mmCIF file of C-alpha atoms in Angstrom:
data_model
loop_
_atom_site.group_PDB
_atom_site.id
_atom_site.type_symbol
_atom_site.label_atom_id
_atom_site.label_comp_id
_atom_site.label_asym_id
_atom_site.label_seq_id
_atom_site.Cartn_x
_atom_site.Cartn_y
_atom_site.Cartn_z
ATOM 1 C CA MET A 7 11.635 0.025 4.544
ATOM 2 C CA ASP A 8 11.372 0.887 8.162
ATOM 3 C CA VAL A 9 8.650 3.324 9.298
ATOM 4 C CA MET A 10 8.464 4.399 12.858
ATOM 5 C CA GLY A 11 10.617 1.297 13.835
ATOM 6 C CA GLU A 12 8.289 -1.024 11.988
ATOM 7 C CA ALA A 13 9.485 -2.943 8.926
ATOM 8 C CA LEU A 14 7.229 -5.833 8.111
ATOM 9 C CA ALA A 15 3.808 -4.765 9.487
ATOM 10 C CA ILE A 16 3.591 -1.066 8.876
ATOM 11 C CA SER A 17 0.050 0.157 10.037
ATOM 12 C CA ARG A 18 -2.037 3.249 9.271
ATOM 13 C CA ALA A 19 -1.162 4.593 12.779
ATOM 14 C CA ASP A 20 2.573 4.254 12.078
ATOM 15 C CA MET A 21 2.192 6.109 8.745
ATOM 16 C CA LEU A 22 0.125 8.914 10.395
ATOM 17 C CA ARG A 23 2.738 9.315 13.119
ATOM 18 C CA LEU A 24 5.396 9.670 10.404
ATOM 19 C CA ALA A 25 3.147 12.202 8.591
ATOM 20 C CA GLU A 26 2.809 14.144 11.972
ATOM 21 C CA GLU A 27 6.622 14.228 12.284
ATOM 22 C CA ALA A 28 6.843 15.573 8.784
ATOM 23 C CA GLU A 29 4.251 18.295 9.638
ATOM 24 C CA VAL A 30 1.653 16.717 7.238
ATOM 25 C CA SER A 31 -1.860 16.866 8.598
ATOM 26 C CA GLN A 32 -3.658 13.740 9.528
ATOM 27 C CA GLU A 33 -6.537 14.481 7.080
ATOM 28 C CA LEU A 34 -4.121 14.936 4.164
ATOM 29 C CA ALA A 35 -2.044 11.886 5.098
ATOM 30 C CA GLY A 36 -5.241 9.808 5.274
ATOM 31 C CA ARG A 37 -6.367 10.910 1.999
ATOM 32 C CA ILE A 38 -2.888 10.099 0.389
ATOM 33 C CA ILE A 39 -2.761 6.644 2.053
ATOM 34 C CA ASP A 40 -6.338 5.871 0.832
ATOM 35 C CA GLY A 41 -5.446 7.056 -2.697
ATOM 36 C CA ILE A 42 -2.326 4.842 -2.836
ATOM 37 C CA CYS A 43 -4.235 1.910 -1.541
ATOM 38 C CA GLU A 44 -6.837 2.200 -4.174
ATOM 39 C CA VAL A 45 -4.370 2.160 -6.876
ATOM 40 C CA ALA A 46 -2.253 -0.624 -5.233
ATOM 41 C CA GLY A 47 -5.334 -2.740 -5.029
ATOM 42 C CA GLN A 48 -5.415 -2.810 -8.716
ATOM 43 C CA PHE A 49 -1.783 -3.719 -9.325
ATOM 44 C CA ALA A 50 -2.222 -7.019 -10.927
ATOM 45 C CA ALA A 51 -4.916 -5.758 -13.407
ATOM 46 C CA ILE A 52 -2.939 -2.719 -14.298
ATOM 47 C CA ALA A 53 0.232 -4.791 -14.834
ATOM 48 C CA ASP A 54 -1.563 -7.279 -16.914
ATOM 49 C CA GLN A 55 -3.062 -4.613 -18.995
ATOM 50 C CA LEU A 56 0.198 -2.725 -19.620
ATOM 51 C CA HIS A 57 2.285 -5.859 -19.954
ATOM 52 C CA PRO A 58 -0.005 -8.587 -21.119
ATOM 53 C CA GLN A 59 1.372 -12.031 -20.849
ATOM 54 C CA THR A 60 4.800 -10.750 -19.634
ATOM 55 C CA ILE A 61 4.191 -11.623 -16.058
ATOM 56 C CA THR A 62 2.896 -15.066 -15.165
ATOM 57 C CA PRO A 63 -0.641 -15.160 -13.578
ATOM 58 C CA ASP A 64 0.884 -16.903 -10.480
ATOM 59 C CA THR A 65 3.462 -14.114 -10.068
ATOM 60 C CA LEU A 66 0.829 -11.468 -10.398
ATOM 61 C CA GLN A 67 -1.484 -13.246 -7.897
ATOM 62 C CA THR A 68 1.563 -13.573 -5.434
ATOM 63 C CA ILE A 69 2.487 -9.936 -5.681
ATOM 64 C CA GLN A 70 -1.114 -8.810 -5.499
ATOM 65 C CA ARG A 71 -1.779 -10.989 -2.405
ATOM 66 C CA ARG A 72 1.257 -9.359 -0.628
ATOM 67 C CA ILE A 73 -0.004 -5.921 -1.615
ATOM 68 C CA ASP A 74 -3.412 -6.672 -0.322
ATOM 69 C CA GLN A 75 -2.009 -7.736 3.000
ATOM 70 C CA ASN A 76 -0.243 -4.436 3.225
ATOM 71 C CA ILE A 77 -3.282 -2.525 2.316
ATOM 72 C CA ALA A 78 -5.292 -4.368 5.108
ATOM 73 C CA LEU A 79 -2.694 -2.960 7.562
ATOM 74 C CA LEU A 80 -3.319 0.652 6.274
ATOM 75 C CA ARG A 81 -7.109 0.419 6.569
ATOM 76 C CA TRP A 82 -8.856 1.803 9.683
ATOM 77 C CA PRO A 83 -9.472 -0.855 12.242
#
């Protein structure tokens, strides 16, 4: 997905600029970003709880690591 011309390293600033273009307040957009990051940070645990032993631990770890990298980009500097 491309956000504000950025595809691989989408930052919080990119998301907030997109929100501004969509006439969503910075405050609301920030709360939405933070809420999504909170849930995404628990992906591996949630997936394992909902589908135990369906996804290998290595795969869950790989996916969670990439999610965590994206979350880091969305945090305030």
